[in-house]
Short mmCIF file of C-alpha atoms and ligand atoms in Angstrom, two decimals:
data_model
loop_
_atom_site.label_atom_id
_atom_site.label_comp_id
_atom_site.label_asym_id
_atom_site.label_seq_id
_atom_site.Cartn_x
_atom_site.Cartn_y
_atom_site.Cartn_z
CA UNK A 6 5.38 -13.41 -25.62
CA UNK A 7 8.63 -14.38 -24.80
CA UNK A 8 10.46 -17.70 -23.36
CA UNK A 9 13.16 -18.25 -20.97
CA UNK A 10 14.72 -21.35 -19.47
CA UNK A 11 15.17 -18.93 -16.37
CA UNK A 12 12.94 -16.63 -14.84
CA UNK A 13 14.35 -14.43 -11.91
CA UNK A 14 12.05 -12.31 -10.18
CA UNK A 15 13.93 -9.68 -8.21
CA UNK A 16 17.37 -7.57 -8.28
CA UNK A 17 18.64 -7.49 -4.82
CA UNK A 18 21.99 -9.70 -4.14
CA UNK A 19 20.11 -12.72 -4.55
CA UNK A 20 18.54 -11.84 -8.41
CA UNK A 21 21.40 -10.42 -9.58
CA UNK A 22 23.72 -13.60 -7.98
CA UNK A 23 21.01 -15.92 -9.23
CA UNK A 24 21.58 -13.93 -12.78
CA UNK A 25 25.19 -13.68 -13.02
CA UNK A 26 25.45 -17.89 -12.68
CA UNK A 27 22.66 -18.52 -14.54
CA UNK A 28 24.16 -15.88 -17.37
CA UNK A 29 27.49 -17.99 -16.91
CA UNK A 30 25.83 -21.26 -17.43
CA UNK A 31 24.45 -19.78 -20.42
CA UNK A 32 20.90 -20.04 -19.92
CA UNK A 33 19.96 -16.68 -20.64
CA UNK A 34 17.96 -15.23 -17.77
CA UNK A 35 15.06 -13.00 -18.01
CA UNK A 36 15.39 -10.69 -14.57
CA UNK A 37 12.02 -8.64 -13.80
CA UNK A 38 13.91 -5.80 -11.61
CA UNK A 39 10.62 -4.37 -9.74
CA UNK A 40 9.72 -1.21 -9.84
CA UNK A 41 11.52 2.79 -9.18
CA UNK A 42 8.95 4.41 -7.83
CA UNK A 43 8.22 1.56 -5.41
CA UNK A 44 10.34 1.81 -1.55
CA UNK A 45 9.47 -2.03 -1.35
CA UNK A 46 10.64 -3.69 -4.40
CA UNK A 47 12.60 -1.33 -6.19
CA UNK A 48 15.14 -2.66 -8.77
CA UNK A 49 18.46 -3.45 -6.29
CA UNK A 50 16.46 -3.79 -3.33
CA UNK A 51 16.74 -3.30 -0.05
CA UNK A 52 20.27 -2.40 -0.52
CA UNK A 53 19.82 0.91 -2.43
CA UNK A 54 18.02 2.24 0.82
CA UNK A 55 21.55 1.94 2.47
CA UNK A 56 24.90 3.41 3.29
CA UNK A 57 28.01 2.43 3.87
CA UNK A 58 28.48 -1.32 3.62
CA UNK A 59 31.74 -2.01 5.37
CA UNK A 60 31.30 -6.27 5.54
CA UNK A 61 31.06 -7.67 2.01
CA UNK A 62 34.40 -9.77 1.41
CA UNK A 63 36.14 -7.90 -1.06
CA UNK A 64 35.65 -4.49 -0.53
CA UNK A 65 38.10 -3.69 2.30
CA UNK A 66 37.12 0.35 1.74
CA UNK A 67 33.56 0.14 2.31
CA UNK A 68 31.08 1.10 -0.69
CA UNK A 69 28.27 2.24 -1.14
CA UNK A 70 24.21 -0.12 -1.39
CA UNK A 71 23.75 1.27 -4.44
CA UNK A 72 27.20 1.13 -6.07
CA UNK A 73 27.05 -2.56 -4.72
CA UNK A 74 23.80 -2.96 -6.78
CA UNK A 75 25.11 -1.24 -9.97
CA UNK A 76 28.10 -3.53 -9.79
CA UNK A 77 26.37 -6.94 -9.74
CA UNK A 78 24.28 -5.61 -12.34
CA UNK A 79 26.64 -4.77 -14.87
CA UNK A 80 28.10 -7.79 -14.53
CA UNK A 81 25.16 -9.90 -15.07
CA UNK A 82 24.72 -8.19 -17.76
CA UNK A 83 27.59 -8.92 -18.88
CA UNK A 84 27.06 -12.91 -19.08
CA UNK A 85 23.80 -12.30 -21.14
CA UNK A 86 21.02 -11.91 -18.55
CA UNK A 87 18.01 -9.67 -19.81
CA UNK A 88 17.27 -7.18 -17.38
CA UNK A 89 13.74 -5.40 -17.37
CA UNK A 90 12.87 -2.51 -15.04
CA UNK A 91 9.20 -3.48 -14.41
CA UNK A 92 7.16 -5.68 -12.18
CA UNK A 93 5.76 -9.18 -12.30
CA UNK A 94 1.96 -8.80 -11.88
CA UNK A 95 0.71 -12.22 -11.74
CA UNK A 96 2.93 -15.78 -11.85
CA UNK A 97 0.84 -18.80 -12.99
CA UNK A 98 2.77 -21.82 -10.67
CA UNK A 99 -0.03 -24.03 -11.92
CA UNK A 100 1.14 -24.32 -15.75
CA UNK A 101 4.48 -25.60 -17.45
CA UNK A 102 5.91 -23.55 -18.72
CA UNK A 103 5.59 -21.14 -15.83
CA UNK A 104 3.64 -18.00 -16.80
CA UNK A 105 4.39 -14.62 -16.16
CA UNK A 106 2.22 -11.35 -16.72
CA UNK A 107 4.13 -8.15 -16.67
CA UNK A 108 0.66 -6.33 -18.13
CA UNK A 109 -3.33 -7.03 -17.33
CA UNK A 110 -3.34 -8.23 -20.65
CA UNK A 111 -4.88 -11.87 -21.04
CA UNK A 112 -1.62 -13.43 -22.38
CA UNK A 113 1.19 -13.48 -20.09
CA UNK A 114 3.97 -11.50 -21.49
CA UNK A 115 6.46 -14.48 -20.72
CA UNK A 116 7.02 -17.74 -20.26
CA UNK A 117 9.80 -19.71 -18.12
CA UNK A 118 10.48 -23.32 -17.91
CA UNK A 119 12.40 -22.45 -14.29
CA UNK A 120 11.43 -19.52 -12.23
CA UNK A 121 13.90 -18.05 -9.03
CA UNK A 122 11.60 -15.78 -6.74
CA UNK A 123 14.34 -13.45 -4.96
CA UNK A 124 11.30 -10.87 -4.42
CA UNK A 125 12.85 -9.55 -0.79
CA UNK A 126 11.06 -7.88 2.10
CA UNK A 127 9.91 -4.84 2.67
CA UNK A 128 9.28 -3.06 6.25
CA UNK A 129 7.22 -3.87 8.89
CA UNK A 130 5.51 -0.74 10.21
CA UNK A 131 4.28 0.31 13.82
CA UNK A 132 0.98 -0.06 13.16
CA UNK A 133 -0.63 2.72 16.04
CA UNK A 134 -2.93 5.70 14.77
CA UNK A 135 -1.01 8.56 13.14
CA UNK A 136 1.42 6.26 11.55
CA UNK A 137 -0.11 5.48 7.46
CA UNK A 138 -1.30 9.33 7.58
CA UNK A 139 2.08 10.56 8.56
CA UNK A 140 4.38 8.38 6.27
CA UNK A 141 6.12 10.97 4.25
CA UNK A 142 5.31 13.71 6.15
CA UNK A 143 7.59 13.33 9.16
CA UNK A 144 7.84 10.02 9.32
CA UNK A 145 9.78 7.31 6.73
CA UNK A 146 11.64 3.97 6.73
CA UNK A 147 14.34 5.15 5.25
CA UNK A 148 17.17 7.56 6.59
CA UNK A 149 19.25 7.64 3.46
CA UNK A 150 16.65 8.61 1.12
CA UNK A 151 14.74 11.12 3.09
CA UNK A 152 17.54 12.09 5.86
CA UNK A 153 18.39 15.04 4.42
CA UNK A 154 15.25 16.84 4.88
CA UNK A 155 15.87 15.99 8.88
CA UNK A 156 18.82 19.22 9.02
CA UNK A 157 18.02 20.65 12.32
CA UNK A 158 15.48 18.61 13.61
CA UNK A 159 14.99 16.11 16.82
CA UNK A 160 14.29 12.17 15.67
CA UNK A 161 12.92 9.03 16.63
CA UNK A 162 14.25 6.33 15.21
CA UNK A 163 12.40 3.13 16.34
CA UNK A 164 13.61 -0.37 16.89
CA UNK A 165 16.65 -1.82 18.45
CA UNK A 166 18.46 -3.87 15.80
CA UNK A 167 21.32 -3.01 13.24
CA UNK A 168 19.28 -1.32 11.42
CA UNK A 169 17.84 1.25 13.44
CA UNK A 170 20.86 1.64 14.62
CA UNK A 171 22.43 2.28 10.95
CA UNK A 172 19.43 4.99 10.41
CA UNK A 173 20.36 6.36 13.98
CA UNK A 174 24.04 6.83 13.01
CA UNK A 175 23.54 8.34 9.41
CA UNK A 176 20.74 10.65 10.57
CA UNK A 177 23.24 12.20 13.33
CA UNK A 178 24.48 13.73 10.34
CA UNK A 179 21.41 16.07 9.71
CA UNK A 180 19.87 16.14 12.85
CA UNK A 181 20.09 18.25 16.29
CA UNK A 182 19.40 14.80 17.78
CA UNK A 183 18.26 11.36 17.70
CA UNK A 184 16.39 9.45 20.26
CA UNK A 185 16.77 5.29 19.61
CA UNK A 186 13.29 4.30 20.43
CA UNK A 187 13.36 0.16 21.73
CA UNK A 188 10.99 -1.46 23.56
CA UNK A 189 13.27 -2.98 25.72
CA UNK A 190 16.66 -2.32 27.92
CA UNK A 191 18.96 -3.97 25.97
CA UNK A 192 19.58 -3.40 21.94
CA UNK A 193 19.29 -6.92 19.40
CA UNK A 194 21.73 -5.11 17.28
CA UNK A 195 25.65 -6.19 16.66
CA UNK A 196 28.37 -5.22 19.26
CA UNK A 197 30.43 -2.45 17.01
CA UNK A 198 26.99 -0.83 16.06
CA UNK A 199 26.27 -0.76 19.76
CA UNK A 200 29.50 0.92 20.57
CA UNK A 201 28.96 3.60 17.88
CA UNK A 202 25.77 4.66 18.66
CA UNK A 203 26.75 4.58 22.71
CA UNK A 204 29.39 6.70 21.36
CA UNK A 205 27.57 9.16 19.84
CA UNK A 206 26.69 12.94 21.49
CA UNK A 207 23.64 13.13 19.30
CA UNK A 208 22.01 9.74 20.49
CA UNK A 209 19.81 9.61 23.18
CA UNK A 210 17.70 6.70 24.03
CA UNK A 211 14.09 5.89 25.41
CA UNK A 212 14.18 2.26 27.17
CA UNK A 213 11.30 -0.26 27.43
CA UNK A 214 9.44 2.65 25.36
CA UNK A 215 6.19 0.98 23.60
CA UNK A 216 5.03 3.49 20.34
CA UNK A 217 1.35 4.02 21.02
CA UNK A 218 0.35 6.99 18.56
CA UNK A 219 2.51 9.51 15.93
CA UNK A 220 0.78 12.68 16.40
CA UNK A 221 0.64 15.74 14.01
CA UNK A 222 -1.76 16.79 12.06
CA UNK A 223 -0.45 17.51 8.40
CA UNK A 224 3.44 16.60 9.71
CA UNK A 225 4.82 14.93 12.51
CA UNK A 226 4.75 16.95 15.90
CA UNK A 227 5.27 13.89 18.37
CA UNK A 228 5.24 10.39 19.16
CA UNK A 229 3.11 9.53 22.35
CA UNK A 230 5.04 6.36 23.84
CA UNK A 231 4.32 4.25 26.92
CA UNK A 232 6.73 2.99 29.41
CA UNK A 233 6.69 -0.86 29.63
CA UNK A 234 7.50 -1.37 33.07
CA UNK A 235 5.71 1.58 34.81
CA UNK A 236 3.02 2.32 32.07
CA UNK A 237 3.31 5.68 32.58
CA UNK A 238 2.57 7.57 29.17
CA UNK A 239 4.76 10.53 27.67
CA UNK A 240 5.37 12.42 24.66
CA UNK A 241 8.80 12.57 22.43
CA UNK A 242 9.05 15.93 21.29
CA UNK A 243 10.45 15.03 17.75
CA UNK A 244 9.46 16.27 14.11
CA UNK A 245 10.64 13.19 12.06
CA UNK A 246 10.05 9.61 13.16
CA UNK A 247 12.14 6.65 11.40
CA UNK A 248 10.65 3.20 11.57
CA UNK A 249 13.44 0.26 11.88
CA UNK A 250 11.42 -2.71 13.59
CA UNK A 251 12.41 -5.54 10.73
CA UNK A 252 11.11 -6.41 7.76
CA UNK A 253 7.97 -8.52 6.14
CA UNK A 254 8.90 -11.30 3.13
CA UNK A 255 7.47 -10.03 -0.37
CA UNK A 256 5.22 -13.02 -1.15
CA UNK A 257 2.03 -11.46 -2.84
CA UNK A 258 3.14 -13.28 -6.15
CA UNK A 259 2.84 -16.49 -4.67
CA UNK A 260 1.35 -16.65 -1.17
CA UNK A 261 -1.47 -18.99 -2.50
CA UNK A 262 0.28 -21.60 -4.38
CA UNK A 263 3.84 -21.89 -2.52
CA UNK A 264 4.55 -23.78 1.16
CA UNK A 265 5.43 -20.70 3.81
CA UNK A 266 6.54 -20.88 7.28
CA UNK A 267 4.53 -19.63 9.66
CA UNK A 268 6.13 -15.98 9.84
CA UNK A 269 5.40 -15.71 5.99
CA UNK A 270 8.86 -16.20 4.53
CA UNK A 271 9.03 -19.12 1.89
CA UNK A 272 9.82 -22.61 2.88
CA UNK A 273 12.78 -23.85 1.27
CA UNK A 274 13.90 -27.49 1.40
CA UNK A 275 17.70 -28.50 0.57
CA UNK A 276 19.33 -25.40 -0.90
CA UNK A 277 16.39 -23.21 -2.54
CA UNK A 278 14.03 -25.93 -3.88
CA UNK A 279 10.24 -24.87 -2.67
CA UNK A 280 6.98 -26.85 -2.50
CA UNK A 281 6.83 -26.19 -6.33
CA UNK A 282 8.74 -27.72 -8.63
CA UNK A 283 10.97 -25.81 -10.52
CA UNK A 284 10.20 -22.63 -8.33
CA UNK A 285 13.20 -21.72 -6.09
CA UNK A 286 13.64 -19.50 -4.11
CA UNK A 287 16.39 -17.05 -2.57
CA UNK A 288 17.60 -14.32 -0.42
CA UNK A 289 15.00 -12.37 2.07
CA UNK A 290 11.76 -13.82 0.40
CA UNK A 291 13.32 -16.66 2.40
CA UNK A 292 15.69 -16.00 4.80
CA UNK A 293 14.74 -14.13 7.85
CA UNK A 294 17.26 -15.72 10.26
CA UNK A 295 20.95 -14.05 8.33
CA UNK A 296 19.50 -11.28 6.27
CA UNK A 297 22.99 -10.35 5.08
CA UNK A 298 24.06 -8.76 1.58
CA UNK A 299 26.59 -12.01 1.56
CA UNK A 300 23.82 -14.46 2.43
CA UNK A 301 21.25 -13.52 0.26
CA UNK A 302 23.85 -13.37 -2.55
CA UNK A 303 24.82 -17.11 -1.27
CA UNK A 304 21.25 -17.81 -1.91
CA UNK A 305 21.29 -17.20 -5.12
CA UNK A 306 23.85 -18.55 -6.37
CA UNK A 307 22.57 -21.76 -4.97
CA UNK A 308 19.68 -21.40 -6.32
CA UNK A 309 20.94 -20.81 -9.81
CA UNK A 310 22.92 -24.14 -9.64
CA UNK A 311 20.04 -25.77 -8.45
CA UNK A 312 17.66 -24.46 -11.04
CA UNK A 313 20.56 -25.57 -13.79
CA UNK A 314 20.45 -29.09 -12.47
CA UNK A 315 16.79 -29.21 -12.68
CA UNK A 316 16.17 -27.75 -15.84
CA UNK A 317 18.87 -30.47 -17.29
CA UNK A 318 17.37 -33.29 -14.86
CA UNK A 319 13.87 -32.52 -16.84
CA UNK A 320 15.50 -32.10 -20.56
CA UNK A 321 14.97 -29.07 -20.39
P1 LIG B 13 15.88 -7.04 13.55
O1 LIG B 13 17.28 -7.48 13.83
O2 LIG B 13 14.82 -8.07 13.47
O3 LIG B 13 15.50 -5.97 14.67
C1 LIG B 13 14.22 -5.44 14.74
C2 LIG B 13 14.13 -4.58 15.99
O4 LIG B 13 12.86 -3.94 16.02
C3 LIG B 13 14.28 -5.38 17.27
O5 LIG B 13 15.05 -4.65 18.18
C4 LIG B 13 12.85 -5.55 17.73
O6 LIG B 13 12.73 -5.55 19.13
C5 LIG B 13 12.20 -4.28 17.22
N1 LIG B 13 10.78 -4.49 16.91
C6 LIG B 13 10.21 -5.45 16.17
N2 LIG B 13 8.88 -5.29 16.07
C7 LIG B 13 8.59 -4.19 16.79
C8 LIG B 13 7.39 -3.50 17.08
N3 LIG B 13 6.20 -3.90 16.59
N4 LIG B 13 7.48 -2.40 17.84
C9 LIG B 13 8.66 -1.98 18.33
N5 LIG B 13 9.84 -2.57 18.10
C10 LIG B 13 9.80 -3.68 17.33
O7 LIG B 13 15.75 -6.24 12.17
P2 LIG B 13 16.82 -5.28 11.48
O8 LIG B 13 17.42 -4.33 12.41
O9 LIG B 13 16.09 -4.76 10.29
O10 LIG B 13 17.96 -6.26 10.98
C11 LIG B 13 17.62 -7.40 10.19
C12 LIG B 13 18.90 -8.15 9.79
O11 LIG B 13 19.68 -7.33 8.92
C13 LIG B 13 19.77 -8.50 10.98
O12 LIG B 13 20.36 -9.75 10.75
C14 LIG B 13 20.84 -7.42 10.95
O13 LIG B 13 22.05 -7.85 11.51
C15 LIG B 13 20.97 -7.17 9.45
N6 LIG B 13 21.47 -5.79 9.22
C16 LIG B 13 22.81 -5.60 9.26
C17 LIG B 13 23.35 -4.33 9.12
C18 LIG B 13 24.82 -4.13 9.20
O14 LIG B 13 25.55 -5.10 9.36
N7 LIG B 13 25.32 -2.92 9.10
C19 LIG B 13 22.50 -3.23 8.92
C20 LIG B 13 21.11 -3.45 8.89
C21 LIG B 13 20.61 -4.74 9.05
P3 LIG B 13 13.26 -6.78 20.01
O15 LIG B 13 14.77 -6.63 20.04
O16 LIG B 13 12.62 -6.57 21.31
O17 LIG B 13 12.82 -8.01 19.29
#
């Protein structure tokens, strides 16, 4: 069993933020990555599913999600945080030390006198028949990892926000076409996304569209939609089907012990303190309002600070 004054659970911007202070304040964080083979809370996050990221100060050519990720990690590495490609299983809140089980053994594997939970979000899915049976066989959630195997096709890409249009843009690169599937007449995403996608040949767009059913039998052959304001059903003749409707906090680890709000994401107080103390939280496990690479990293850097205070306001 191990001990750490500083527990991080998570890699995205926030973890490896939360690591690089902590690392600098020299309390020598423990950071539990998550897992590869996992598209919800693989080590870097959500951020290794994207492109081009062309808005975080400091990088005035853009770069890439995961050369973002590999950059933040080398450097909290390189102020002494641990960093261990593996999952947290269970988190005892209840105990002081917190505990931490990276096994199903009966002792937890370590111990933390502060814990940050930057666990993320993962994506919310449709939810209409077709749709679990189909995922990975036609349809995905992410453009940049399975885009390529779109050359030639037609796509849906559902949702209306930046990030359907993001998987719209980058899958114009692969496919014959893309039709931007939104409930409603008007996108939620930013104004240059909108004017890149309106100024793209390959996009196409179905208005006040409702998905009702992803049809195929061993791949994707369709998507049956209805039209909101006459009702009137139709099929989209597509082969691939991207879903870009938001996300869903990761807070399985802690969804019986910690405050949420009523959406799910963690309730934070002043800067990242929780309902339990000497649990904070940052970045997307939290935050569903900004949702930015910046923010999150702003997150947890704050909550790095804040767990140094506490940890010296307890003797710690
Ligand atoms: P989002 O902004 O919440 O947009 C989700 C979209 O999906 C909305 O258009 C919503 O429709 C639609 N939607 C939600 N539930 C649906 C359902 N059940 N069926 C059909 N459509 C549904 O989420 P996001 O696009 O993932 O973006 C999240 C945050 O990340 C935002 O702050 C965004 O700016 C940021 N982001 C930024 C970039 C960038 O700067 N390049 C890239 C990606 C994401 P309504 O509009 O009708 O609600």
């Amino acid at each position: 069993m191990t001990h750490t004054r500083v527990l991080i659970i998570g890699s995205g911007p926030a973890g490896l933020t939360a690591a690089i202070y902590a690392g600098r304040a020299q309390l020598n964080p423990i950071v539990i990555e998550g897992e590869p083979s996992s598209t919800t809370d693989q080590p870097g996050g959500q951020l290794m599913l994207t492109t081009d990221i062309e808005n975080f100060p400091g990088f005035p050519e853009a770069l890439t999600g995961p050369e973002l990720m590999e950059r933040m990690r080398a450097q909290a590495e390189r102020f002494g945080a641990e960093l261990h490609v593996t999952k947290v299983q269970k988190l005892d809140t209840t105990s002081r030390p917190f505990r931490a089980w990276l096994t199903d053994d009966v002792e937890p594997s370590i111990t933390a006198d502060a814990v940050i939970l930057a666990t993320g979000a993962k994506s919310l899915m449709m939810n209409v028949p077709g749709e679990e049976r189909l995922l990975s066989h036609g349809l995905s959630t992410c453009a940049t990892c399975d885009g390529f195997f779109f050359r030639g096709h037609d796509i849906a890409v559902v949702g209306g926000g930046d990030s359907a249009m993001e998987e719209a843009l980058f899958l114009t690169r692969f496919a014959n076409s893309v039709t931007i599937v939104h409930r409603r007449d008007s996108l939620r995403a930013s104004k240059i996304m909108q004017e890149r996608v309106f100024a793209n040949e390959k996009i196409r767009f179905a208005w006040n569209c409702q998905a009702l059913e992803v049809l195929g039998s061993d791949r994707v052959s369709g998507l049956r939609v209805r039209d909101t304001s006459t009702s009137e059903e139709r099929v989209l003749d597509v082969t691939g089907i991207f879903v870009a409707i938001g996300h869903v906090p990761n807070t399985a680890l802690v969804q019986d012990d910690l405050e949420l709000e009523d959406n799910g994401y963690v309730r934070t107080g002043l800067g990242s303190f929780t309902s339990i103390d000497g649990l904070f939280a940052a970045g997307d496990v939290q935050d569903h309002v900004y949702r930015q690479a910046i923010t999150s990293a702003g997150s947890g850097c704050i909550a790095a600070i804040d767990a140094e205070r506490w940890l010296e306001s307890q003797g710690l």
